Steps between C-alpha positions, in 0.01 A plus 500: 500500500692788376422840655526852320780722614267758630342253720854388641579873547153550698583186712842626587362834606225323721785274659705812579203676662444206725868451589518859604258418776124585372283330758181554308520494105224676317308323229700437176321616182439214267646577158232511226203386690162654492356349782782311706400269808641554843766301689618556854852384593561434862841460639485531871734285719492415861789233476780468253531781243594383152742732299301402187186659592584829328562314167174304534312821537667651226455205256112504581491865427679442162263215425207723587618766269541270203196300558217714599463522870598759761700419809472635848780399737501526877621370829203651698301219620182721538488485116377116572139614571175425348434839367853550350515151348187540305672724240738228410474184284806346661727550802874377467691397819867541439717302738272613797645329830382480846163573667411839333131505486266547803171299496280765320771522218502122482131487467503768235743305280323192534177651426633682189637186359197281573264767363666487172851685521826366416816431712853435396787389737866526418766288677483606862132557508491152619706595815245701653183493752572150634218547759227526234415175305276701258839650384654182445187392303518823278882469424483119469774401740732636779872542481704266703882558393732521204860409408759744361428668171595268217394393157231237472281345233137641514271254313191663355179290511254735332641608164160669411452730791537886403768511772716194388433451147835662404703231687665186380406190708825546668643845599834545692464799734721625785279624815445434862292176493237491759383187691153495624335355805242322290446398137239715363418301195162358647371846506653676212590478129872444502670687212858427582712261721850475613712212400669430839763269339644808323596694799589456883266571782154401393288335750161428323611203284368412163212750505629843578259782366629838471250688284136450502144659475150429632136647526448672833126535564387721201857614459841378380837442677840458343833433646863441423773410736768660262613847509749523788774659273515830337615305188194295479301824422700561193440152379233535187355147576442610862360828390245316287428286783413806711297652237292188445450470878382859530278461210335188634460640835346811366261297289631636172583140361338176541724199626433161637588535869277239625640279763486120481142386534412410844791734616486631858488165685282295256759445238444184247674193573834447327515203268827320455580516122630150502158349658353461151268210448557467121761638265692494181871558491544649853689344785576608864821669538699525820596854631603552843345849517165381381192460712511121580859476341351436146357696216292409194791477249635388157235718348532527120281664235159291464519336855210521737399412856167417647371525850193305578451647855513867379160646364496787267159592557479869630883544439580851454886516552800293452844543680797272484866491635734418208858470398675504174858475368368474154299731281193475699150453334134511575265329715153447389236440752222272361181338649408129432795376302830616342317627199192622699354853555783762527454691826803717448880477452811646667848570366798352686815693480843362522614544867857413436529181715293174525530576884401852490115541533280783405120555503277542205121559517200580267129582497286224358235605246357151391253300691597177629293190577739208571846402626794718442750427220825695433624493155860646412622673190818633402833456310737186490638321807383549859283798543447547869429325836172570712538467874157582652190683356166630629179525312315777655120493522486125431438198701831355621374149533176319394 
């Protein structure tokens, strides 16, 4: 994503103004926008103070000037009020830390989002308000710790979301890499994960979300754990991540941010890929890092697997944990037989290793009326392995 020189100069001037100590930044005028929408940027800290906060504010201002929204930046917590928030389409928390909102302000924030507003949290927005479970729900998870700043492989699960469509499946990025107290996946739509095998100090294991989004009441929430370093805000891919997140939170673009069906304590039961009842071509494959130590493996073009105990009636989503050191391919979700009604399909990217697992998911648009069959297409040779999968909205066992 290239930016015009004038925009870069504008951004630089904003950054200088912040560094010189502006405690309250006035709204930036959006370039060439007849009716810009309004975004509030909030960066109050009651704990650790990130040096990158001015760079984050300046980048959001530059994005607003180039993309039709105006920005008001403040560290005054009285701005988090029902009356004031009503004028904004989204509020962005830039590395806020500690306990910085009183009860009235918290209730105003939650009521604003639940009533149709948008929230975006960056990096240390997860390191805040630990006495308020509703804040954890809004952000998605609480921070628990981090290793030293280092390069890591970020794996993008959703290549169609407006915030992540610019990424390749694997992105090498240097940042402070947060661990979280809980895995947010059951309650959010995960966009990116960290590959813990690519760096030192990860504590969440094979599933380590780092960027996600989810509906919140009538509103929308987006969070990324990236954004510790000043340099991150100069990365064009990260700039697009922020822009897509702001536009989603502000309701300017549509995106699939629905959590897994049954999320929030009633998640569908995961099915082991190797537990098929009928098949063609596939075999179980041993992998120490897989659930149960095995995957559905040796998958080639034209192979299939059937699951007599998994009913497709009412199915609305399909999610699978996959690994591929090959070229990847496509999973077709079918009802009744290997050539039965096509309910949906999902692409499986190369994850770089047969022991590196990623999650793929899709909404199902067909109507099922029989047991589940998975059919596989792709190029020559072994395509990918399937560890576990869930079929949301359907009956797990007859």
